Amino acid sequence: MPRNIALVEDDIAIRDNYTAALTGQGYTVNAFADRPSASAAFTQSLPDLAIIDIGLKDEMEGGFMLCQQLRQLSQTLPIIFFTARDNDVDTISGLRMGADDYLTKDISMAHLLARIAALFRRTDLLATPKQDSDLIKLGHLLVDVSRMTVRWKTMPVALTVTEFWMLHAIIKRPGHVKSRQQLMDESRMVVDDSTITSHIKRMRKKFIQLDANFDHIDTVYGMGYRWQQ
């Protein structure tokens, strides 16, 4: 059966365009113009993935409220914030509320589709038996590549799909520097240097929240980033 995607967007032109594009990719799309209609639908049936704008009509943080509702209903449902609001405060708030990714509306449709496919891949992988050969262990770090999960000192680290592949890129060869271009290539995204820097900063913060002494992601100025044992 086709995957069911919920699209919550108050701009009618954007909503119609993305509904058509996602439907053209074989997805079933249920589109909502505001938080109340989406919220009522979610209490009846959950989608396979939700794409949510943050500001919904007169509710500046309506998308955050929906994300919290969805997380109460399901801990594993993939959630993407898709918004024009591009700042660290909103991004960090959204990810802390349990969103899997935070994308701005200036990205390409190809990028959005890649993110959706990656999240569905992770959902499928989480349901498969674990394979020891897919584990990477570096000191206190344990990464299950098949399931796209990360643990630090046995505690789960809630990375987005983009952050996961960036981490994977730098831990494959500890001590070796990965350039920003290499990180973009491996995380399948095309962004500017400042966006790469923001992803790395947010990734570091997530580790530091679990371990105040965490200092294993090094910035090599003018070159890139590396995992330091």
mmCIF file of N, CA and C in Angstrom, residues 2 44 49 67 95 101 135 158 186 210 222 224:
data_model
loop_
_atom_site.group_PDB
_atom_site.id
_atom_site.type_symbol
_atom_site.label_atom_id
_atom_site.label_comp_id
_atom_site.label_asym_id
_atom_site.label_seq_id
_atom_site.Cartn_x
_atom_site.Cartn_y
_atom_site.Cartn_z
ATOM 1 N N PRO A 2 0.409 2.341 -0.643
ATOM 2 C CA PRO A 2 1.211 3.568 -0.646
ATOM 3 C C PRO A 2 1.304 4.170 0.755
ATOM 4 N N GLN A 44 -7.963 10.348 15.165
ATOM 5 C CA GLN A 44 -8.698 9.247 14.555
ATOM 6 C C GLN A 44 -7.768 8.235 13.894
ATOM 7 N N LEU A 49 3.841 9.488 7.983
ATOM 8 C CA LEU A 49 4.824 10.566 8.146
ATOM 9 C C LEU A 49 4.066 11.895 8.116
ATOM 10 N N CYS A 67 3.245 18.784 16.774
ATOM 11 C CA CYS A 67 4.363 17.860 16.979
ATOM 12 C C CYS A 67 4.272 17.212 18.355
ATOM 13 N N LEU A 95 13.325 20.367 17.164
ATOM 14 C CA LEU A 95 13.998 19.078 17.323
ATOM 15 C C LEU A 95 13.864 18.552 18.747
ATOM 16 N N ASP A 101 13.377 15.981 11.525
ATOM 17 C CA ASP A 101 14.152 16.861 10.650
ATOM 18 C C ASP A 101 13.478 18.219 10.598
ATOM 19 N N LEU A 135 27.178 -2.359 13.337
ATOM 20 C CA LEU A 135 27.451 -1.544 14.504
ATOM 21 C C LEU A 135 28.840 -0.914 14.408
ATOM 22 N N ALA A 158 19.294 11.754 20.148
ATOM 23 C CA ALA A 158 18.213 11.969 19.172
ATOM 24 C C ALA A 158 18.683 12.845 18.028
ATOM 25 N N GLU A 186 27.814 13.136 1.768
ATOM 26 C CA GLU A 186 27.430 11.933 2.501
ATOM 27 C C GLU A 186 26.062 12.065 3.160
ATOM 28 N N LEU A 210 23.934 15.242 27.256
ATOM 29 C CA LEU A 210 24.058 13.940 27.919
ATOM 30 C C LEU A 210 25.347 13.812 28.715
ATOM 31 N N GLY A 222 39.124 26.035 8.533
ATOM 32 C CA GLY A 222 39.523 26.118 7.138
ATOM 33 C C GLY A 222 39.517 24.791 6.417
ATOM 34 N N GLY A 224 37.503 21.469 7.946
ATOM 35 C CA GLY A 224 36.286 20.700 8.159
ATOM 36 C C GLY A 224 36.175 20.206 9.586
#
